[in-house]
Amino acid sequence: MNAESSFPATDTRIANGLSVDVEDWFQVGAFENVIDRSDWETTATRVENNIARILDLFAEAQVSATFFTLGWVAQRHPQMMRRIADAGHEIASHGYDHARVFNFDRKGFADDIRLARDILQDTSGQRVIGYRAPSFSIDQRTPWAFEELAAQDYTYSSSVAPVAHDHYGWPQAPRFAFRPLENSELIEIPVTTAMLGSRRVAAGGGGFFRVLPYQFTRWAVRQVNGEESRPAVFYFHPWEIDPDQPRVANAPLRSKLRHYTKLDKMAGKLRTLAHEFRWGRMDSLARIEAARTVPFDFANRAASPAPSPVASGQEEIAA
């Protein structure tokens, strides 16, 4: 299945973007202060088995998706990368080793996205045109990241969470696709938010999807597709369908709650979601959205009031 056939022509529902942030259980932000990168090589990996389950689930639902993958993971699992590509899914970059963008200087970031893409292209046989920042870490501190992506000919990014959150977020950013640079065709496709009255709430997947009732995501996608006639962008991680993964005993309680809550419910909820709505690859969505995006002038919007933080209770949920 290629990008052009990612969304079935006979399906008249809004085309939504389905994505997987491919990292292993020990590489997540929740554990970054208790599992050192130097220990990764000797830690038992589970990502390949989890990806196999995800590919089976997607095949059953007849959906295609984008796999935003760490270069570190691709380097160690080349057969997995080829299997993803051969199944008709898009390979895109998640950086090399899950370092957040605001922890780089410009040169370090440029080197990271170049290294990751080289590895992803070599292992998958696909041209990589999309990028998602680890932990949605392109924000008001790092607008230069878009310039580096454009300079390396990335077509799109999906790196902005347009909410206030304790770990990430760019509340002043648009909710839907926009061009972050005036002199470039690069587009940014933020992860989905919904409006709860006047409050902007995170609704694009991850821990929010896993922990909250399924009806919340159904409501959010229907709102975005129906009331606003825009596509939703949904994401999750391979470790989220793996309730048998190791437990990190010395992690903070909040991190444990964010990471382990309702892992056993995730696969079933994903299966329901995959069948209920229309899903496809992010490169297909980027091509559709590019036709109606315009440059967004962050400089003139800097003084604009920020949307309200995520709804009460959501602050405790990992994304």
mmCIF file of C-alpha atoms in Angstrom:
data_model
loop_
_atom_site.group_PDB
_atom_site.id
_atom_site.type_symbol
_atom_site.label_atom_id
_atom_site.label_comp_id
_atom_site.label_asym_id
_atom_site.label_seq_id
_atom_site.Cartn_x
_atom_site.Cartn_y
_atom_site.Cartn_z
ATOM 1 C CA MET A 1 0.000 0.000 0.000
ATOM 2 C CA ASN A 2 1.524 3.347 -0.982
ATOM 3 C CA ALA A 3 0.763 6.807 0.325
ATOM 4 C CA GLU A 4 -1.770 7.447 -2.407
ATOM 5 C CA SER A 5 -3.836 4.415 -1.376
ATOM 6 C CA SER A 6 -3.503 5.064 2.368
ATOM 7 C CA PHE A 7 -7.076 6.352 2.563
ATOM 8 C CA PRO A 8 -9.610 4.206 0.642
ATOM 9 C CA ALA A 9 -11.216 6.220 -2.148
ATOM 10 C CA THR A 10 -14.664 4.762 -1.447
ATOM 11 C CA ASP A 11 -14.674 5.906 2.202
ATOM 12 C CA THR A 12 -16.221 9.356 2.543
ATOM 13 C CA ARG A 13 -15.401 9.850 6.231
ATOM 14 C CA ILE A 14 -12.736 12.386 7.283
ATOM 15 C CA ALA A 15 -9.250 10.914 6.836
ATOM 16 C CA ASN A 16 -7.394 10.839 10.178
ATOM 17 C CA GLY A 17 -3.696 10.286 10.824
ATOM 18 C CA LEU A 18 -2.677 7.151 12.745
ATOM 19 C CA SER A 19 0.816 7.016 14.213
ATOM 20 C CA VAL A 20 3.051 4.911 16.446
ATOM 21 C CA ASP A 21 5.980 6.424 18.346
ATOM 22 C CA VAL A 22 8.427 3.537 18.230
ATOM 23 C CA GLU A 23 10.555 3.407 21.362
ATOM 24 C CA ASP A 24 11.141 0.626 23.880
ATOM 25 C CA TRP A 25 9.767 0.520 27.405
ATOM 26 C CA PHE A 26 13.013 1.730 28.997
ATOM 27 C CA GLN A 27 13.437 4.758 26.697
ATOM 28 C CA VAL A 28 10.432 6.763 27.814
ATOM 29 C CA GLY A 29 10.491 10.197 29.403
ATOM 30 C CA ALA A 30 8.882 8.847 32.594
ATOM 31 C CA PHE A 31 12.025 6.843 33.361
ATOM 32 C CA GLU A 32 14.728 9.131 31.963
ATOM 33 C CA ASN A 33 16.020 9.985 35.435
ATOM 34 C CA VAL A 34 16.130 6.392 36.727
ATOM 35 C CA ILE A 35 17.284 4.374 33.680
ATOM 36 C CA ASP A 36 20.553 5.674 32.292
ATOM 37 C CA ARG A 37 21.206 5.628 28.545
ATOM 38 C CA SER A 38 24.415 3.715 29.269
ATOM 39 C CA ASP A 39 22.237 0.813 30.486
ATOM 40 C CA TRP A 40 20.118 0.575 27.348
ATOM 41 C CA GLU A 41 22.425 -1.871 25.578
ATOM 42 C CA THR A 42 22.132 -4.427 28.378
ATOM 43 C CA THR A 43 18.386 -3.985 28.978
ATOM 44 C CA ALA A 44 16.036 -6.619 27.574
ATOM 45 C CA THR A 45 14.200 -5.222 24.552
ATOM 46 C CA ARG A 46 10.509 -5.877 23.907
ATOM 47 C CA VAL A 47 9.785 -3.543 21.008
ATOM 48 C CA GLU A 48 9.968 -6.100 18.208
ATOM 49 C CA ASN A 49 7.322 -8.406 19.677
ATOM 50 C CA ASN A 50 5.065 -5.430 20.411
ATOM 51 C CA ILE A 51 5.423 -4.126 16.856
ATOM 52 C CA ALA A 52 4.469 -7.557 15.525
ATOM 53 C CA ARG A 53 1.233 -7.399 17.523
ATOM 54 C CA ILE A 54 0.518 -3.887 16.276
ATOM 55 C CA LEU A 55 1.071 -4.890 12.663
ATOM 56 C CA ASP A 56 -1.358 -7.776 13.104
ATOM 57 C CA LEU A 57 -3.936 -5.424 14.647
ATOM 58 C CA PHE A 58 -3.575 -2.932 11.794
ATOM 59 C CA ALA A 59 -3.831 -5.697 9.190
ATOM 60 C CA GLU A 60 -7.020 -6.970 10.817
ATOM 61 C CA ALA A 61 -8.541 -3.473 10.734
ATOM 62 C CA GLN A 62 -7.156 -2.806 7.225
ATOM 63 C CA VAL A 63 -5.546 0.473 8.215
ATOM 64 C CA SER A 64 -2.172 1.953 7.415
ATOM 65 C CA ALA A 65 -0.145 4.160 9.740
ATOM 66 C CA THR A 66 3.096 6.047 10.257
ATOM 67 C CA PHE A 67 5.767 4.655 12.559
ATOM 68 C CA PHE A 68 7.820 7.509 14.034
ATOM 69 C CA THR A 69 10.869 5.459 14.988
ATOM 70 C CA LEU A 70 13.999 6.118 17.013
ATOM 71 C CA GLY A 71 17.187 5.656 15.016
ATOM 72 C CA TRP A 72 18.589 3.751 18.007
ATOM 73 C CA VAL A 73 15.774 1.204 17.727
ATOM 74 C CA ALA A 74 15.988 0.897 13.935
ATOM 75 C CA GLN A 75 19.735 0.332 14.123
ATOM 76 C CA ARG A 76 19.196 -2.707 16.343
ATOM 77 C CA HIS A 77 16.061 -4.094 14.676
ATOM 78 C CA PRO A 78 16.523 -3.803 10.898
ATOM 79 C CA GLN A 79 14.272 -6.772 10.136
ATOM 80 C CA MET A 80 11.465 -5.142 12.106
ATOM 81 C CA MET A 81 11.893 -1.981 10.061
ATOM 82 C CA ARG A 82 11.654 -3.893 6.809
ATOM 83 C CA ARG A 83 8.535 -5.691 8.035
ATOM 84 C CA ILE A 84 6.836 -2.374 8.842
ATOM 85 C CA ALA A 85 7.704 -0.977 5.412
ATOM 86 C CA ASP A 86 6.705 -4.150 3.583
ATOM 87 C CA ALA A 87 3.274 -3.992 5.268
ATOM 88 C CA GLY A 88 2.655 -0.646 3.553
ATOM 89 C CA HIS A 89 3.220 1.659 6.488
ATOM 90 C CA GLU A 90 5.258 4.864 6.500
ATOM 91 C CA ILE A 91 8.585 5.119 8.319
ATOM 92 C CA ALA A 92 9.275 8.549 9.836
ATOM 93 C CA SER A 93 11.823 9.917 12.290
ATOM 94 C CA HIS A 94 11.519 10.199 16.061
ATOM 95 C CA GLY A 95 15.121 11.354 16.440
ATOM 96 C CA TYR A 96 18.010 9.090 17.347
ATOM 97 C CA ASP A 97 17.701 8.314 21.060
ATOM 98 C CA HIS A 98 14.687 10.210 22.415
ATOM 99 C CA ALA A 99 16.588 13.334 23.433
ATOM 100 C CA ARG A 100 14.215 16.299 23.703
ATOM 101 C CA VAL A 101 14.698 19.093 21.201
ATOM 102 C CA PHE A 102 15.079 21.827 23.828
ATOM 103 C CA ASN A 103 18.101 19.966 25.223
ATOM 104 C CA PHE A 104 19.987 20.426 21.911
ATOM 105 C CA ASP A 105 21.674 23.415 20.399
ATOM 106 C CA ARG A 106 20.933 23.914 16.698
ATOM 107 C CA LYS A 107 23.927 21.951 15.461
ATOM 108 C CA GLY A 108 23.231 19.074 17.820
ATOM 109 C CA PHE A 109 19.627 18.906 16.655
ATOM 110 C CA ALA A 110 20.660 19.027 12.988
ATOM 111 C CA ASP A 111 23.120 16.181 13.581
ATOM 112 C CA ASP A 112 20.478 14.139 15.429
ATOM 113 C CA ILE A 113 17.802 14.347 12.730
ATOM 114 C CA ARG A 114 20.377 13.626 10.017
ATOM 115 C CA LEU A 115 21.760 10.549 11.786
ATOM 116 C CA ALA A 116 18.299 9.177 12.584
ATOM 117 C CA ARG A 117 17.053 9.591 9.029
ATOM 118 C CA ASP A 118 20.138 7.934 7.538
ATOM 119 C CA ILE A 119 19.590 4.892 9.757
ATOM 120 C CA LEU A 120 15.850 4.742 9.099
ATOM 121 C CA GLN A 121 16.290 4.955 5.331
ATOM 122 C CA ASP A 122 19.035 2.332 5.313
ATOM 123 C CA THR A 123 17.059 -0.155 7.403
ATOM 124 C CA SER A 124 13.612 0.360 5.851
ATOM 125 C CA GLY A 125 14.410 1.136 2.218
ATOM 126 C CA GLN A 126 11.991 4.079 2.414
ATOM 127 C CA ARG A 127 12.628 7.769 1.929
ATOM 128 C CA VAL A 128 11.921 9.506 5.245
ATOM 129 C CA ILE A 129 10.074 12.833 4.983
ATOM 130 C CA GLY A 130 8.349 13.131 8.371
ATOM 131 C CA TYR A 131 9.538 13.893 11.887
ATOM 132 C CA ARG A 132 8.067 13.854 15.393
ATOM 133 C CA ALA A 133 10.035 15.345 18.266
ATOM 134 C CA PRO A 134 10.421 13.140 21.348
ATOM 135 C CA SER A 135 7.879 14.223 23.958
ATOM 136 C CA PHE A 136 6.493 16.846 21.543
ATOM 137 C CA SER A 137 9.485 19.000 22.440
ATOM 138 C CA ILE A 138 9.320 21.596 19.681
ATOM 139 C CA ASP A 139 7.877 24.596 21.501
ATOM 140 C CA GLN A 140 8.351 28.322 22.061
ATOM 141 C CA ARG A 141 11.978 27.699 23.089
ATOM 142 C CA THR A 142 12.941 25.959 19.843
ATOM 143 C CA PRO A 143 11.214 27.515 16.806
ATOM 144 C CA TRP A 144 14.579 27.203 15.019
ATOM 145 C CA ALA A 145 13.997 23.438 14.885
ATOM 146 C CA PHE A 146 11.620 23.995 11.967
ATOM 147 C CA GLU A 147 14.395 25.767 10.051
ATOM 148 C CA GLU A 148 16.691 22.780 10.544
ATOM 149 C CA LEU A 149 13.986 20.358 9.397
ATOM 150 C CA ALA A 150 13.326 22.448 6.306
ATOM 151 C CA ALA A 151 17.051 22.676 5.560
ATOM 152 C CA GLN A 152 17.197 18.867 5.483
ATOM 153 C CA ASP A 153 14.151 18.654 3.192
ATOM 154 C CA TYR A 154 11.689 17.158 5.623
ATOM 155 C CA THR A 155 8.164 17.624 4.252
ATOM 156 C CA TYR A 156 6.233 17.640 7.500
ATOM 157 C CA SER A 157 6.554 17.549 11.272
ATOM 158 C CA SER A 158 4.076 16.378 13.903
ATOM 159 C CA SER A 159 5.960 17.688 16.907
ATOM 160 C CA VAL A 160 3.737 20.250 18.601
ATOM 161 C CA ALA A 161 1.263 19.623 21.395
ATOM 162 C CA PRO A 162 -0.808 22.842 21.432
ATOM 163 C CA VAL A 163 -1.678 22.594 25.140
ATOM 164 C CA ALA A 164 -0.175 23.495 28.506
ATOM 165 C CA HIS A 165 1.257 20.418 30.248
ATOM 166 C CA ASP A 166 3.859 19.763 32.920
ATOM 167 C CA HIS A 167 6.193 17.953 30.493
ATOM 168 C CA TYR A 168 5.594 19.680 27.167
ATOM 169 C CA GLY A 169 3.301 21.951 25.223
ATOM 170 C CA TRP A 170 3.088 25.116 23.129
ATOM 171 C CA PRO A 171 -0.271 26.639 24.114
ATOM 172 C CA GLN A 172 -0.064 29.497 21.584
ATOM 173 C CA ALA A 173 0.343 27.114 18.635
ATOM 174 C CA PRO A 174 -2.581 26.457 16.261
ATOM 175 C CA ARG A 175 -4.649 23.358 16.845
ATOM 176 C CA PHE A 176 -4.517 22.277 13.210
ATOM 177 C CA ALA A 177 -1.916 22.051 10.450
ATOM 178 C CA PHE A 178 0.079 25.177 9.707
ATOM 179 C CA ARG A 179 3.270 26.315 8.001
ATOM 180 C CA PRO A 180 5.754 27.417 10.677
ATOM 181 C CA LEU A 181 8.092 29.118 8.174
ATOM 182 C CA GLU A 182 7.149 31.830 5.729
ATOM 183 C CA ASN A 183 9.702 30.770 3.108
ATOM 184 C CA SER A 184 9.203 26.992 3.268
ATOM 185 C CA GLU A 185 6.521 24.459 2.370
ATOM 186 C CA LEU A 186 7.254 22.481 5.557
ATOM 187 C CA ILE A 187 4.033 21.916 7.480
ATOM 188 C CA GLU A 188 3.469 21.161 11.139
ATOM 189 C CA ILE A 189 0.553 18.862 12.008
ATOM 190 C CA PRO A 190 -0.082 19.150 15.765
ATOM 191 C CA VAL A 191 -1.367 16.229 17.767
ATOM 192 C CA THR A 192 -5.129 16.431 18.309
ATOM 193 C CA THR A 193 -6.824 18.581 20.897
ATOM 194 C CA ALA A 194 -10.542 19.078 21.481
ATOM 195 C CA MET A 195 -12.516 21.926 22.999
ATOM 196 C CA LEU A 196 -14.319 21.337 26.297
ATOM 197 C CA GLY A 197 -16.250 24.584 26.543
ATOM 198 C CA SER A 198 -13.527 27.236 26.338
ATOM 199 C CA ARG A 199 -10.832 24.835 27.484
ATOM 200 C CA ARG A 200 -8.422 23.158 25.064
ATOM 201 C CA VAL A 201 -7.827 19.542 26.099
ATOM 202 C CA ALA A 202 -5.304 16.964 24.908
ATOM 203 C CA ALA A 203 -7.114 14.212 23.016
ATOM 204 C CA GLY A 204 -4.615 12.682 20.605
ATOM 205 C CA GLY A 205 -3.784 9.392 22.251
ATOM 206 C CA GLY A 206 -0.974 8.085 24.433
ATOM 207 C CA GLY A 207 -1.711 7.994 28.130
ATOM 208 C CA PHE A 208 -4.875 10.079 27.719
ATOM 209 C CA PHE A 209 -6.368 7.377 25.510
ATOM 210 C CA ARG A 210 -5.165 4.544 27.716
ATOM 211 C CA VAL A 211 -6.377 5.935 31.039
ATOM 212 C CA LEU A 212 -9.564 7.815 30.172
ATOM 213 C CA PRO A 213 -12.757 6.042 29.050
ATOM 214 C CA TYR A 214 -12.898 5.214 25.341
ATOM 215 C CA GLN A 215 -15.939 7.472 25.034
ATOM 216 C CA PHE A 216 -13.706 10.508 25.603
ATOM 217 C CA THR A 217 -11.634 9.786 22.493
ATOM 218 C CA ARG A 218 -14.743 8.954 20.478
ATOM 219 C CA TRP A 219 -16.242 12.316 21.490
ATOM 220 C CA ALA A 220 -13.018 14.184 20.661
ATOM 221 C CA VAL A 221 -12.522 12.613 17.226
ATOM 222 C CA ARG A 222 -16.176 13.155 16.360
ATOM 223 C CA GLN A 223 -15.898 16.789 17.426
ATOM 224 C CA VAL A 224 -12.799 17.407 15.317
ATOM 225 C CA ASN A 225 -14.135 15.478 12.301
ATOM 226 C CA GLY A 226 -17.729 16.694 12.542
ATOM 227 C CA GLU A 227 -17.950 20.155 14.070
ATOM 228 C CA GLU A 228 -14.614 21.349 12.699
ATOM 229 C CA SER A 229 -14.295 19.190 9.566
ATOM 230 C CA ARG A 230 -10.632 18.533 10.297
ATOM 231 C CA PRO A 231 -8.612 15.341 10.642
ATOM 232 C CA ALA A 232 -7.562 13.959 14.009
ATOM 233 C CA VAL A 233 -3.961 12.935 14.682
ATOM 234 C CA PHE A 234 -3.664 9.938 17.004
ATOM 235 C CA TYR A 235 -0.542 8.341 18.468
ATOM 236 C CA PHE A 236 0.489 5.617 20.875
ATOM 237 C CA HIS A 237 3.614 3.634 21.818
ATOM 238 C CA PRO A 238 4.420 -0.080 21.395
ATOM 239 C CA TRP A 239 5.031 -0.514 25.135
ATOM 240 C CA GLU A 240 1.448 0.599 25.819
ATOM 241 C CA ILE A 241 0.068 -2.741 24.607
ATOM 242 C CA ASP A 242 2.513 -4.725 26.777
ATOM 243 C CA PRO A 243 1.135 -5.282 30.307
ATOM 244 C CA ASP A 244 3.867 -7.860 31.049
ATOM 245 C CA GLN A 245 6.780 -5.445 30.669
ATOM 246 C CA PRO A 246 9.242 -5.095 33.584
ATOM 247 C CA ARG A 247 8.385 -2.755 36.454
ATOM 248 C CA VAL A 248 10.885 -0.055 37.411
ATOM 249 C CA ALA A 249 10.824 -0.251 41.186
ATOM 250 C CA ASN A 250 12.756 2.944 41.896
ATOM 251 C CA ALA A 251 10.737 5.197 39.563
ATOM 252 C CA PRO A 252 8.719 8.039 41.118
ATOM 253 C CA LEU A 253 5.110 7.180 41.946
ATOM 254 C CA ARG A 254 3.761 9.664 39.381
ATOM 255 C CA SER A 255 5.918 8.084 36.668
ATOM 256 C CA LYS A 256 4.680 4.614 37.589
ATOM 257 C CA LEU A 257 1.065 5.761 37.455
ATOM 258 C CA ARG A 258 1.598 7.409 34.080
ATOM 259 C CA HIS A 259 3.386 4.465 32.561
ATOM 260 C CA TYR A 260 1.625 1.370 33.905
ATOM 261 C CA THR A 261 -2.043 2.341 34.335
ATOM 262 C CA LYS A 262 -4.429 0.240 32.215
ATOM 263 C CA LEU A 263 -1.805 -1.327 29.946
ATOM 264 C CA ASP A 264 -4.036 -4.401 29.844
ATOM 265 C CA LYS A 265 -6.899 -2.379 28.311
ATOM 266 C CA MET A 266 -4.931 -0.696 25.546
ATOM 267 C CA ALA A 267 -4.978 -3.303 22.762
ATOM 268 C CA GLY A 268 -8.743 -3.748 22.957
ATOM 269 C CA LYS A 269 -9.370 0.002 22.875
ATOM 270 C CA LEU A 270 -7.015 0.375 19.911
ATOM 271 C CA ARG A 271 -8.872 -2.319 18.019
ATOM 272 C CA THR A 272 -12.171 -0.506 18.582
ATOM 273 C CA LEU A 273 -10.691 2.828 17.503
ATOM 274 C CA ALA A 274 -9.082 1.370 14.376
ATOM 275 C CA HIS A 275 -12.424 -0.018 13.218
ATOM 276 C CA GLU A 276 -14.636 2.933 14.197
ATOM 277 C CA PHE A 277 -12.862 5.738 12.322
ATOM 278 C CA ARG A 278 -11.006 6.206 9.064
ATOM 279 C CA TRP A 279 -7.203 6.073 9.458
ATOM 280 C CA GLY A 280 -4.147 6.380 7.264
ATOM 281 C CA ARG A 281 -0.533 7.458 7.025
ATOM 282 C CA MET A 282 0.735 10.849 8.075
ATOM 283 C CA ASP A 283 2.394 11.508 4.715
ATOM 284 C CA SER A 284 -0.998 11.164 3.053
ATOM 285 C CA LEU A 285 -2.522 13.482 5.625
ATOM 286 C CA ALA A 286 0.311 15.992 5.127
ATOM 287 C CA ARG A 287 -0.323 16.075 1.403
ATOM 288 C CA ILE A 288 -4.035 16.739 1.969
ATOM 289 C CA GLU A 289 -3.488 19.364 4.667
ATOM 290 C CA ALA A 290 -0.753 21.213 2.727
ATOM 291 C CA ALA A 291 -3.383 22.565 0.349
ATOM 292 C CA ARG A 292 -5.027 24.637 3.096
ATOM 293 C CA THR A 293 -2.168 25.627 5.375
ATOM 294 C CA VAL A 294 -0.813 29.160 5.679
ATOM 295 C CA PRO A 295 2.232 30.572 7.509
ATOM 296 C CA PHE A 296 1.601 31.212 11.195
ATOM 297 C CA ASP A 297 3.247 34.335 12.609
ATOM 298 C CA PHE A 298 4.364 33.320 16.078
ATOM 299 C CA ALA A 299 6.075 36.665 16.653
ATOM 300 C CA ASN A 300 2.791 38.552 16.375
ATOM 301 C CA ARG A 301 0.933 35.958 18.411
ATOM 302 C CA ALA A 302 3.431 35.810 21.278
ATOM 303 C CA ALA A 303 1.339 38.153 23.395
ATOM 304 C CA SER A 304 -1.893 36.247 22.779
ATOM 305 C CA PRO A 305 -3.524 34.656 25.826
ATOM 306 C CA ALA A 306 -2.566 31.010 26.208
ATOM 307 C CA PRO A 307 -5.358 28.432 26.131
ATOM 308 C CA SER A 308 -6.289 26.965 29.505
ATOM 309 C CA PRO A 309 -4.206 24.022 30.692
ATOM 310 C CA VAL A 310 -5.426 20.498 30.082
ATOM 311 C CA ALA A 311 -8.637 19.663 31.865
ATOM 312 C CA SER A 312 -8.585 18.874 35.563
ATOM 313 C CA GLY A 313 -7.278 15.361 36.165
ATOM 314 C CA GLN A 314 -5.507 15.118 32.819
ATOM 315 C CA GLU A 315 -2.349 16.690 34.264
ATOM 316 C CA GLU A 316 -1.485 13.343 35.846
ATOM 317 C CA ILE A 317 -1.635 11.403 32.596
ATOM 318 C CA ALA A 318 1.345 10.745 30.392
ATOM 319 C CA ALA A 319 1.061 11.502 26.709
#
